[in-house]
Every structure is written in structure tokens, then in C-alpha cells.
């Protein structure tokens, strides 16, 4: 069988690219090594983690804030097996939806491990046995990433676990030790904190979510500390051992001492690595760089012009929505269109509660680049809507160019930050100034008023409600 486009990997980048190819009239095939479509994001990443984050937040509010709302409950308990069952139902509904979209768009789906025979031929070792070979005029590598680890923290999937195993735990850990306080560690650590477990974060950097604006990390730590979590910043893990019913983590402190933490689980969340294992890239004339990524040009072409790559296997942030944009970009490039992606304006989100969301430059970046800037901030506790919902943690921080007033970056920690950041993305795509946003009517009472107020603060410090 010969196709216009073969896509290896059915995560957000792969399936979005496949659908766009089909919409443009290209005969398209997609290959997935696992039994369900959707990749890490839909099966063991974005979607299931959000299901558990929402469930844990419902429990936490029932236990800690419902009484203030006048809602009285007795004998409140966590039913972890049911929580995990609901999570899986969400996953199943979502992955079945992707399978439906493949059929709707007449995309041929192959289940099995795809690998290159040559630059135009892909062999599929089928999940149900046997092999099949297909050819493509264009091929897209969209195979995503896997959790990273280090020799000092060997994953056994029993006591020393990754995010994948953490999503299936059917009991709340008495003490979960989280190595890495980045996005994944923060999200899953907050789940088990809200369910009543003790959580200790060990982070080599000096703050939570260290790649984001420092203000966000400080505010998030303050919020999660209220849940009872402990933090060990600038600490280095030297050894992790499964002791049977518990796990021991040895740590070097900043002052040269060594301490040991003991818990029933250790979640290793030290990042992810590009996953190109088994693709036989050499047969297609491809190779990876020192970090395991596939090099691409500005059109996402590899060194072999008809082979493209996207998402976690190439440069840039490992974000599902970045991969989606790249899937669409590649499809449109193949048919001769001239699409564009503004990578600086791809938002980043942490789905804790309060949520964290950001787009554009951080304050540290504008300082490092010598860009003249001004800032404006507004706390959610000054908003009537936030007080009504009892979501008063956090703030909106706006960075604007000191001379032109153009918005350079927006950083939000607070209720529904993940949804609010879209307004900032739209504004920055059209190169809006802080003054532009401050002149636009925002419905009252809403959380998004905080964005307007922060823009007012950035233009001559004229916020109204502070």
C-alpha cells in the first residue's frame, strides 16, 4: 500500500496532523504501537492526570471549604479505586473519540511498531502478530517521549515509580517522595497532598517549576505548602532504594551533609526524553543529536526532505499543544501552503490548584536580554469573583516593553489560569499593548478582570481595585 503521508505515532501531534492531511485531500496512514490511539497525553499523561487533579480538588474542597459554604458532610472518605476507575473512563472515552475521528476522515490506522526499511518504506510489526510493509511519499515522525531517570534512581514500577504508575495507585500514599518539582512533579504531588498524603519535593534547582517565571514558582510553593508538603531545594539525590514496604532516598544537602527520607513511594519526575527507540532511523538516513532529538529545519523537515518530525522528538518545549500546531504545520507545508508557528507564544500550563499559566518572556529572560521593560501585577484576593469562590491565592503578572508598551509576557497563578492565558495569547499574537487590554471591557465579576487590572498596573500603576 502506498500513501501520500505516513505518520508514526498517534499522540496529539500525530493525530492532529493526520486529520489535517486528510482534510487537504492526502491519502493518509497512522501507525500506533499501543492498543489505543492518543499517545502519552491521552492515555497516561495530560488527560488522566487532569481527571485525578479534578477529583482530588473536589475531595479537598469537600473536606476543607464546604462547611464555610454551608454544606455539611459526615464520614468523608477517599475511594481511590473509584477515583482511578473514573479516570480510566475519561481516558477510554477520549481515545475512542480519536479512533472515531480516524474513521470519519478515512485515515488508515495500523496498530504495531513502525520502523524504517528505507527512506520511503515503513515496516509494521503488528500488535496481533505478523508484519506489513507500507510506502509513503512523505513520512512524519511523531513518536513522543518517555520519562527520564538516572542510574541513582532505578525505576522498578513498584515503589520507585514514574507518572505512569502514579496514575494507577489505588491507595493514597502515606508519604510520597517526589524527585523533581517541575510541572509533572508539582501536579501529581498536589494530587496526593490534597487527598491527605504526606508529600516531600526534592528539587536540584532553587524553586518549583524552575523553567517558569520565578514569581510563579514562589507563589505555587506557598500554595502547596498549605497542603502540608515539604520542600528540599538545591538538594541532590544520590541514591534511591526499594526496601520492600518502603523506599529510602539519600540526598546531599546544599551545605554538604547527607540526609535520608523514607516513604512508601518515590515518584521520579526529572523530565522526559525523546522516544525514537526501534524506529531504525539509520535505514532512512537519519540520526539523533546528543540529546536524542531529531534535527529539523524551519519547515520541520529532517535531513531527508520528505521526512518530517514534530513534538517531543524535536527541539522546543514538550507540550501537547505545540505538537498539535506542528502537525497542522507539516500537513499544510506538504501541500504547498505557507503556515507559521510563533513558538514564543505557545503557552505553558501547570494544572495544580491554583493553576499556573504563562506565555512569552519571563522576567529573568527580559533582564538577561537587556530588553527595557515594566511590570504590573494584580492579586486575585482583590477580586470579588475570587472571594466569592474562595480562590484567593495567586496573581497576574504582566511584562510590557518600557518604551512601546507592547506586552512581552503574561504569567498567571490562580483560579482557571489555564483558560485565562488564551486571552493573553490572542493579545500578543496581535502585538497588543498593555494599554490596549486595559481599555477593553471585561465582564464583572470574572477572574479575567485580574488580567485587565495587571495591565492597568503596568501602564502608569493605575489599577482600580488595589
Short mmCIF file of C-alpha atoms in Angstrom, two decimals:
data_model
loop_
_atom_site.label_atom_id
_atom_site.label_comp_id
_atom_site.label_asym_id
_atom_site.label_seq_id
_atom_site.Cartn_x
_atom_site.Cartn_y
_atom_site.Cartn_z
CA UNK A 1 0.00 0.00 0.00
CA UNK A 2 1.28 3.48 -0.86
CA UNK A 3 0.26 6.69 0.89
CA UNK A 4 0.79 10.39 0.43
CA UNK A 5 1.61 10.64 4.12
CA UNK A 6 2.52 8.07 6.78
CA UNK A 7 2.52 9.29 10.38
CA UNK A 8 4.32 7.23 13.01
CA UNK A 9 2.75 7.93 16.40
CA UNK A 10 -0.83 8.87 17.27
CA UNK A 11 -0.38 11.41 20.05
CA UNK A 12 -1.78 14.95 19.74
CA UNK A 13 0.76 15.90 17.07
CA UNK A 14 0.28 12.70 15.12
CA UNK A 15 -3.50 12.51 15.10
CA UNK A 16 -3.94 16.25 14.51
CA UNK A 17 -1.51 16.10 11.60
CA UNK A 18 -3.30 13.05 10.19
CA UNK A 19 -6.68 14.76 10.29
CA UNK A 20 -5.33 17.92 8.64
CA UNK A 21 -3.63 15.83 5.93
CA UNK A 22 -6.93 14.07 5.23
CA UNK A 23 -8.79 17.39 5.13
CA UNK A 24 -6.32 18.55 2.48
CA UNK A 25 -7.02 15.53 0.31
CA UNK A 26 -3.92 13.46 1.14
CA UNK A 27 -4.15 9.70 1.43
CA UNK A 28 -3.02 9.19 5.00
CA UNK A 29 -1.99 6.34 7.32
CA UNK A 30 -1.19 6.48 11.03
CA UNK A 31 0.78 3.86 12.98
CA UNK A 32 0.42 3.31 16.74
CA UNK A 33 2.41 0.75 18.74
CA UNK A 34 -0.09 0.64 21.65
CA UNK A 35 -3.65 -0.78 21.57
CA UNK A 36 -5.28 2.67 21.83
CA UNK A 37 -4.70 5.92 19.98
CA UNK A 38 -3.79 9.22 21.62
CA UNK A 39 -0.22 8.66 22.77
CA UNK A 40 1.12 9.56 26.20
CA UNK A 41 -1.11 12.63 26.52
CA UNK A 42 -4.46 10.90 26.24
CA UNK A 43 -3.52 7.56 27.82
CA UNK A 44 -1.03 8.19 30.62
CA UNK A 45 -0.39 11.95 30.65
CA UNK A 46 -2.45 15.10 30.16
CA UNK A 47 -5.95 13.65 30.26
CA UNK A 48 -5.75 11.09 33.11
CA UNK A 49 -3.73 13.45 35.29
CA UNK A 50 -6.35 16.18 34.86
CA UNK A 51 -9.08 13.71 35.82
CA UNK A 52 -7.27 12.90 39.08
CA UNK A 53 -6.43 16.56 39.70
CA UNK A 54 -10.11 17.46 39.44
CA UNK A 55 -11.19 14.55 41.65
CA UNK A 56 -8.63 15.42 44.31
CA UNK A 57 -9.69 19.07 44.28
CA UNK A 58 -13.33 18.06 44.79
CA UNK A 59 -12.30 15.97 47.80
CA UNK A 60 -10.12 18.71 49.24
CA UNK A 61 -12.90 21.28 48.97
CA UNK A 62 -15.42 18.88 50.48
CA UNK A 63 -13.09 18.35 53.43
CA UNK A 64 -11.87 21.93 53.91
CA UNK A 65 -14.20 24.55 52.39
CA UNK A 66 -17.70 23.10 52.06
CA UNK A 67 -18.55 23.88 55.70
CA UNK A 68 -17.87 27.56 55.06
CA UNK A 69 -20.27 27.37 52.13
CA UNK A 70 -22.92 25.96 54.47
CA UNK A 71 -22.59 22.40 53.21
CA UNK A 72 -22.19 19.81 55.97
CA UNK A 73 -20.82 16.33 55.29
CA UNK A 74 -20.22 13.36 57.55
CA UNK A 75 -17.76 10.46 57.22
CA UNK A 76 -15.97 11.85 54.17
CA UNK A 77 -13.64 9.26 52.63
CA UNK A 78 -11.41 8.81 49.60
CA UNK A 79 -12.47 5.87 47.40
CA UNK A 80 -9.24 5.60 45.44
CA UNK A 81 -10.27 2.60 43.28
CA UNK A 82 -13.38 4.51 42.15
CA UNK A 83 -11.31 7.63 41.51
CA UNK A 84 -8.94 5.63 39.30
CA UNK A 85 -11.90 3.92 37.61
CA UNK A 86 -13.46 7.30 36.72
CA UNK A 87 -10.08 8.45 35.41
CA UNK A 88 -9.91 5.42 33.14
CA UNK A 89 -13.45 6.03 31.88
CA UNK A 90 -12.38 9.54 30.84
CA UNK A 91 -9.33 8.10 29.06
CA UNK A 92 -11.40 5.42 27.28
CA UNK A 93 -13.98 7.93 26.07
CA UNK A 94 -11.26 10.22 24.76
CA UNK A 95 -9.20 7.58 22.96
CA UNK A 96 -12.31 6.06 21.38
CA UNK A 97 -13.12 9.54 20.13
CA UNK A 98 -9.76 9.68 18.33
CA UNK A 99 -10.39 6.27 16.74
CA UNK A 100 -13.76 7.60 15.53
CA UNK A 101 -12.08 10.66 14.01
CA UNK A 102 -9.65 8.43 12.10
CA UNK A 103 -12.57 6.54 10.55
CA UNK A 104 -14.52 9.72 9.87
CA UNK A 105 -11.59 11.20 7.98
CA UNK A 106 -10.83 7.93 6.14
CA UNK A 107 -7.37 7.59 7.70
CA UNK A 108 -5.98 4.06 7.69
CA UNK A 109 -4.88 3.01 11.19
CA UNK A 110 -2.19 0.41 11.79
CA UNK A 111 -1.55 -0.99 15.27
CA UNK A 112 2.01 -2.14 15.80
CA UNK A 113 5.62 -1.00 15.96
CA UNK A 114 6.64 1.02 12.93
CA UNK A 115 10.26 1.10 11.76
CA UNK A 116 12.03 2.33 8.65
CA UNK A 117 13.11 -0.12 5.95
CA UNK A 118 14.33 2.76 3.80
CA UNK A 119 13.50 6.43 3.37
CA UNK A 120 10.08 5.71 1.83
CA UNK A 121 9.18 2.35 3.38
CA UNK A 122 7.91 1.53 6.87
CA UNK A 123 7.60 -1.97 8.28
CA UNK A 124 4.87 -2.56 10.87
CA UNK A 125 5.34 -5.37 13.41
CA UNK A 126 1.64 -5.78 14.11
CA UNK A 127 0.26 -5.95 17.64
CA UNK A 128 -1.79 -9.02 16.71
CA UNK A 129 1.19 -10.75 15.07
CA UNK A 130 2.68 -10.69 11.59
CA UNK A 131 4.23 -7.87 9.61
CA UNK A 132 3.11 -5.45 6.94
CA UNK A 133 5.06 -3.00 4.82
CA UNK A 134 3.71 0.30 3.52
CA UNK A 135 5.23 3.10 1.46
CA UNK A 136 4.85 6.86 1.78
CA UNK A 137 5.71 9.86 -0.35
CA UNK A 138 6.04 11.76 2.93
CA UNK A 139 6.65 10.38 6.41
CA UNK A 140 6.14 12.15 9.75
CA UNK A 141 7.86 11.02 12.95
CA UNK A 142 5.59 11.80 15.90
CA UNK A 143 6.68 9.24 18.47
CA UNK A 144 6.77 11.50 21.53
CA UNK A 145 8.76 10.96 24.71
CA UNK A 146 9.23 8.72 27.74
CA UNK A 147 10.02 9.53 31.39
CA UNK A 148 13.70 10.07 32.14
CA UNK A 149 15.63 8.54 35.01
CA UNK A 150 19.20 8.30 36.28
CA UNK A 151 21.28 5.34 37.49
CA UNK A 152 20.93 6.55 41.08
CA UNK A 153 17.13 6.26 40.88
CA UNK A 154 16.30 2.96 39.08
CA UNK A 155 12.62 2.73 38.16
CA UNK A 156 11.08 -0.57 39.31
CA UNK A 157 7.42 0.46 38.78
CA UNK A 158 6.60 -0.83 42.26
CA UNK A 159 7.96 1.56 44.87
CA UNK A 160 10.15 3.69 42.60
CA UNK A 161 7.67 4.89 40.01
CA UNK A 162 7.07 7.31 37.14
CA UNK A 163 3.97 9.37 36.40
CA UNK A 164 2.52 6.39 34.51
CA UNK A 165 2.41 4.20 37.63
CA UNK A 166 1.35 7.10 39.88
CA UNK A 167 -1.84 7.42 37.83
CA UNK A 168 -2.89 3.87 38.75
CA UNK A 169 -2.19 3.82 42.51
CA UNK A 170 -5.26 2.50 44.30
CA UNK A 171 -4.31 3.78 47.72
CA UNK A 172 -3.23 7.20 48.92
CA UNK A 173 0.48 7.05 49.81
CA UNK A 174 1.22 7.79 53.46
CA UNK A 175 4.39 9.55 52.32
CA UNK A 176 5.26 10.15 48.68
CA UNK A 177 8.74 11.45 47.91
CA UNK A 178 8.74 13.39 44.63
CA UNK A 179 12.07 13.85 42.87
CA UNK A 180 11.66 16.93 40.72
CA UNK A 181 9.33 19.87 41.41
CA UNK A 182 8.69 20.72 37.77
CA UNK A 183 5.32 20.50 36.04
CA UNK A 184 4.72 16.74 36.38
CA UNK A 185 6.04 16.50 39.93
CA UNK A 186 4.03 19.54 41.04
CA UNK A 187 0.79 18.24 39.52
CA UNK A 188 0.94 14.68 40.83
CA UNK A 189 2.40 15.74 44.16
CA UNK A 190 -0.51 18.12 44.64
CA UNK A 191 -2.98 15.30 43.88
CA UNK A 192 -1.76 13.15 46.74
CA UNK A 193 -1.32 16.13 49.07
CA UNK A 194 -4.97 17.08 48.57
CA UNK A 195 -6.04 13.51 49.24
CA UNK A 196 -4.35 13.61 52.64
CA UNK A 197 -0.95 12.07 51.93
CA UNK A 198 2.37 13.49 53.04
CA UNK A 199 4.43 14.73 50.09
CA UNK A 200 8.10 15.76 50.06
CA UNK A 201 9.54 17.51 46.99
CA UNK A 202 13.27 17.21 46.25
CA UNK A 203 14.46 19.67 43.60
CA UNK A 204 18.00 20.30 42.35
CA UNK A 205 17.08 23.87 41.32
CA UNK A 206 16.20 26.64 43.76
CA UNK A 207 12.42 26.72 43.21
CA UNK A 208 9.37 24.88 41.98
CA UNK A 209 8.67 24.93 38.21
CA UNK A 210 12.19 26.37 37.71
CA UNK A 211 11.83 26.97 33.96
CA UNK A 212 8.95 29.41 34.52
CA UNK A 213 8.97 32.96 35.90
CA UNK A 214 10.39 32.90 39.44
CA UNK A 215 7.34 34.68 40.86
CA UNK A 216 5.18 31.74 39.75
CA UNK A 217 7.41 29.19 41.49
CA UNK A 218 7.35 31.14 44.76
CA UNK A 219 3.58 31.55 44.68
CA UNK A 220 2.99 27.89 43.82
CA UNK A 221 5.25 26.75 46.66
CA UNK A 222 3.30 28.96 49.07
CA UNK A 223 0.02 27.40 47.93
CA UNK A 224 1.19 23.78 48.05
CA UNK A 225 2.90 24.30 51.40
CA UNK A 226 -0.57 24.99 52.82
CA UNK A 227 -1.38 21.37 51.96
CA UNK A 228 1.41 20.20 54.28
CA UNK A 229 4.11 19.48 51.70
CA UNK A 230 7.83 19.71 52.46
CA UNK A 231 10.42 21.14 50.07
CA UNK A 232 14.13 20.40 49.66
CA UNK A 233 15.58 22.86 47.13
CA UNK A 234 19.17 22.77 45.89
CA UNK A 235 19.33 19.16 47.06
CA UNK A 236 20.84 16.34 45.01
CA UNK A 237 19.52 12.77 45.12
CA UNK A 238 22.41 10.29 45.33
CA UNK A 239 20.58 7.01 45.82
CA UNK A 240 17.05 5.57 45.78
CA UNK A 241 16.44 2.09 47.17
CA UNK A 242 13.36 -0.12 47.33
CA UNK A 243 13.35 -1.67 50.80
CA UNK A 244 10.26 -3.81 50.28
CA UNK A 245 7.43 -1.97 52.03
CA UNK A 246 9.15 1.38 51.78
CA UNK A 247 11.67 3.34 49.77
CA UNK A 248 14.76 5.20 51.01
CA UNK A 249 16.09 8.31 49.28
CA UNK A 250 19.59 9.55 50.08
CA UNK A 251 20.17 13.24 49.49
CA UNK A 252 23.11 15.63 49.51
CA UNK A 253 22.17 18.95 51.12
CA UNK A 254 23.47 22.35 49.90
CA UNK A 255 25.87 22.54 52.87
CA UNK A 256 27.50 19.18 52.07
CA UNK A 257 25.64 16.97 54.54
CA UNK A 258 23.65 13.84 53.69
CA UNK A 259 20.11 13.11 54.82
CA UNK A 260 17.73 10.22 54.18
CA UNK A 261 13.98 10.37 53.53
CA UNK A 262 11.78 7.31 53.89
CA UNK A 263 8.40 6.91 52.23
CA UNK A 264 6.14 4.27 50.75
CA UNK A 265 6.59 5.55 47.17
CA UNK A 266 9.17 7.61 45.30
CA UNK A 267 7.90 9.41 42.19
CA UNK A 268 10.72 10.15 39.76
CA UNK A 269 9.76 13.22 37.70
CA UNK A 270 13.07 14.55 36.43
CA UNK A 271 11.95 15.22 32.87
CA UNK A 272 11.30 13.26 29.69
CA UNK A 273 13.47 12.05 26.82
CA UNK A 274 12.66 11.85 23.10
CA UNK A 275 11.39 8.40 22.19
CA UNK A 276 12.80 7.11 18.92
CA UNK A 277 13.65 3.59 20.11
CA UNK A 278 13.12 0.90 17.48
CA UNK A 279 12.46 3.29 14.59
CA UNK A 280 15.63 2.19 12.77
CA UNK A 281 16.31 5.79 11.80
CA UNK A 282 19.63 4.88 10.17
CA UNK A 283 17.82 2.96 7.42
CA UNK A 284 16.15 6.23 6.40
CA UNK A 285 19.41 8.17 6.56
CA UNK A 286 18.55 9.87 9.86
CA UNK A 287 20.23 10.19 13.22
CA UNK A 288 19.63 11.93 16.54
CA UNK A 289 21.72 14.58 18.25
CA UNK A 290 23.49 14.28 21.60
CA UNK A 291 20.19 14.76 23.46
CA UNK A 292 18.35 12.14 21.41
CA UNK A 293 16.38 14.69 19.38
CA UNK A 294 15.88 14.66 15.63
CA UNK A 295 17.16 17.82 13.98
CA UNK A 296 14.73 19.68 11.71
CA UNK A 297 14.76 22.90 9.71
CA UNK A 298 12.27 25.77 9.95
CA UNK A 299 9.77 23.73 7.91
CA UNK A 300 10.13 20.77 10.32
CA UNK A 301 11.93 18.78 7.61
CA UNK A 302 14.69 16.42 8.68
CA UNK A 303 17.91 15.98 6.72
CA UNK A 304 15.84 13.79 4.39
CA UNK A 305 13.47 16.36 2.82
CA UNK A 306 10.32 14.22 2.59
CA UNK A 307 10.64 13.03 6.22
CA UNK A 308 9.32 15.41 8.87
CA UNK A 309 9.39 15.28 12.69
CA UNK A 310 7.37 17.03 15.37
CA UNK A 311 6.60 17.31 19.06
CA UNK A 312 8.78 15.84 21.78
CA UNK A 313 11.32 14.30 19.37
CA UNK A 314 12.46 17.72 18.12
CA UNK A 315 13.65 20.99 19.67
CA UNK A 316 11.45 23.06 21.92
CA UNK A 317 9.10 22.53 24.81
CA UNK A 318 7.49 19.13 25.27
CA UNK A 319 3.86 20.27 25.09
CA UNK A 320 0.88 18.53 23.50
CA UNK A 321 -0.47 21.75 22.01
CA UNK A 322 2.93 22.58 20.48
CA UNK A 323 2.85 19.17 18.77
CA UNK A 324 -0.69 19.83 17.53
CA UNK A 325 0.38 23.08 15.90
CA UNK A 326 3.32 21.30 14.30
CA UNK A 327 1.10 18.51 12.96
CA UNK A 328 -1.07 21.07 11.21
CA UNK A 329 2.03 22.98 10.04
CA UNK A 330 3.53 19.88 8.39
CA UNK A 331 0.27 18.92 6.64
CA UNK A 332 -0.09 22.39 5.17
CA UNK A 333 3.58 22.54 4.19
CA UNK A 334 3.28 19.25 2.29
CA UNK A 335 0.53 20.70 0.05
CA UNK A 336 2.48 23.88 -0.62
CA UNK A 337 0.90 26.28 1.85
CA UNK A 338 2.97 28.69 3.98
CA UNK A 339 1.92 28.14 7.60
CA UNK A 340 3.60 29.79 10.57
CA UNK A 341 4.13 29.00 14.26
CA UNK A 342 5.19 31.68 16.75
CA UNK A 343 6.98 29.47 19.27
CA UNK A 344 7.41 32.26 21.82
CA UNK A 345 3.60 32.46 22.04
CA UNK A 346 2.89 28.81 22.82
CA UNK A 347 1.53 28.88 26.38
CA UNK A 348 2.72 26.68 29.22
CA UNK A 349 0.34 25.46 31.92
CA UNK A 350 0.65 23.70 35.29
CA UNK A 351 -2.66 22.14 36.35
CA UNK A 352 -2.24 22.39 40.09
CA UNK A 353 -4.77 24.42 42.09
CA UNK A 354 -4.19 27.27 41.87
CA UNK A 355 -3.29 26.72 38.23
CA UNK A 356 -0.22 28.32 36.68
CA UNK A 357 -0.13 29.55 33.08
CA UNK A 358 2.32 31.66 31.14
CA UNK A 359 3.15 32.91 27.67
CA UNK A 360 6.00 34.99 26.29
CA UNK A 361 9.11 36.17 28.10
CA UNK A 362 9.81 35.59 31.79
CA UNK A 363 11.19 38.49 33.82
CA UNK A 364 14.50 36.64 34.04
CA UNK A 365 14.66 36.43 30.23
CA UNK A 366 13.95 40.10 29.54
CA UNK A 367 16.62 41.04 32.09
CA UNK A 368 19.15 38.68 30.51
CA UNK A 369 18.44 40.04 27.01
CA UNK A 370 18.60 43.66 28.11
CA UNK A 371 15.07 44.46 26.96
CA UNK A 372 13.69 47.59 28.67
CA UNK A 373 10.53 46.53 30.48
CA UNK A 374 7.96 47.41 33.11
CA UNK A 375 5.72 45.16 35.18
CA UNK A 376 2.22 45.21 36.53
CA UNK A 377 0.72 42.72 38.99
CA UNK A 378 -2.70 42.19 40.48
CA UNK A 379 -3.64 39.71 43.24
CA UNK A 380 -6.73 37.52 42.95
CA UNK A 381 -7.64 38.26 46.57
CA UNK A 382 -8.62 41.77 45.41
CA UNK A 383 -11.24 40.35 43.00
CA UNK A 384 -14.84 39.92 44.06
CA UNK A 385 -15.21 36.81 41.88
CA UNK A 386 -12.24 35.13 43.55
CA UNK A 387 -13.51 35.94 47.04
CA UNK A 388 -16.94 34.52 46.10
CA UNK A 389 -15.39 31.19 45.11
CA UNK A 390 -12.78 31.28 47.92
CA UNK A 391 -9.97 31.07 45.33
CA UNK A 392 -7.86 33.98 46.54
CA UNK A 393 -4.34 32.58 46.11
CA UNK A 394 -2.18 33.93 43.30
CA UNK A 395 -1.84 36.87 40.96
CA UNK A 396 -1.50 38.01 37.35
CA UNK A 397 1.86 39.48 36.31
CA UNK A 398 2.27 41.39 33.04
CA UNK A 399 5.57 42.35 31.45
CA UNK A 400 5.41 45.17 28.89
CA UNK A 401 8.05 46.96 26.85
CA UNK A 402 9.07 50.12 28.70
CA UNK A 403 9.07 52.26 25.56
CA UNK A 404 6.38 50.79 23.30
CA UNK A 405 4.08 49.24 25.96
CA UNK A 406 3.84 46.04 23.87
CA UNK A 407 3.04 43.03 26.08
CA UNK A 408 6.13 40.81 26.33
CA UNK A 409 4.93 38.18 28.79
CA UNK A 410 1.95 37.22 30.92
CA UNK A 411 2.25 34.99 33.98
CA UNK A 412 -0.79 33.84 35.93
CA UNK A 413 -1.16 31.75 39.06
CA UNK A 414 -4.74 31.49 40.21
CA UNK A 415 -8.17 30.02 39.50
CA UNK A 416 -8.71 28.98 35.87
CA UNK A 417 -5.32 30.34 34.80
CA UNK A 418 -5.18 27.61 32.14
CA UNK A 419 -8.25 29.11 30.45
CA UNK A 420 -7.35 32.75 31.12
CA UNK A 421 -3.99 32.54 29.35
CA UNK A 422 -5.71 32.28 25.96
CA UNK A 423 -6.67 35.96 26.14
CA UNK A 424 -3.01 36.83 26.63
CA UNK A 425 -2.01 34.65 23.65
CA UNK A 426 -4.53 36.40 21.40
CA UNK A 427 -3.37 39.81 22.60
CA UNK A 428 0.29 39.00 21.99
CA UNK A 429 -0.34 37.42 18.57
CA UNK A 430 -1.74 40.81 17.53
CA UNK A 431 1.08 42.64 19.35
CA UNK A 432 -1.28 44.39 21.73
CA UNK A 433 -0.06 46.86 24.30
CA UNK A 434 -0.91 46.74 27.99
CA UNK A 435 -2.95 49.90 27.32
CA UNK A 436 -4.99 48.03 24.68
CA UNK A 437 -6.07 45.40 27.22
CA UNK A 438 -6.74 48.00 29.90
CA UNK A 439 -9.18 49.73 27.53
CA UNK A 440 -11.19 46.55 26.77
CA UNK A 441 -14.30 45.81 28.79
CA UNK A 442 -14.05 42.67 30.94
CA UNK A 443 -17.27 41.24 32.38
CA UNK A 444 -17.77 41.76 36.12
CA UNK A 445 -17.33 39.74 38.22
CA UNK A 446 -14.85 37.43 36.46
CA UNK A 447 -11.36 36.10 37.09
CA UNK A 448 -10.16 37.71 33.84
CA UNK A 449 -10.60 41.15 35.38
CA UNK A 450 -7.25 40.43 37.07
CA UNK A 451 -5.57 40.49 33.63
CA UNK A 452 -7.06 43.89 32.86
CA UNK A 453 -6.06 45.21 36.30
CA UNK A 454 -2.48 43.93 35.87
CA UNK A 455 -2.30 45.73 32.51
CA UNK A 456 -3.56 48.89 34.19
CA UNK A 457 -0.85 48.44 36.81
CA UNK A 458 1.74 48.11 34.04
CA UNK A 459 0.60 51.40 32.47
CA UNK A 460 1.41 54.11 34.99
CA UNK A 461 0.42 51.99 38.01
CA UNK A 462 -3.30 52.76 37.69
CA UNK A 463 -5.05 49.54 38.80
CA UNK A 464 -8.55 50.41 40.04
CA UNK A 465 -9.21 47.79 42.72
CA UNK A 466 -5.91 47.81 44.56
#
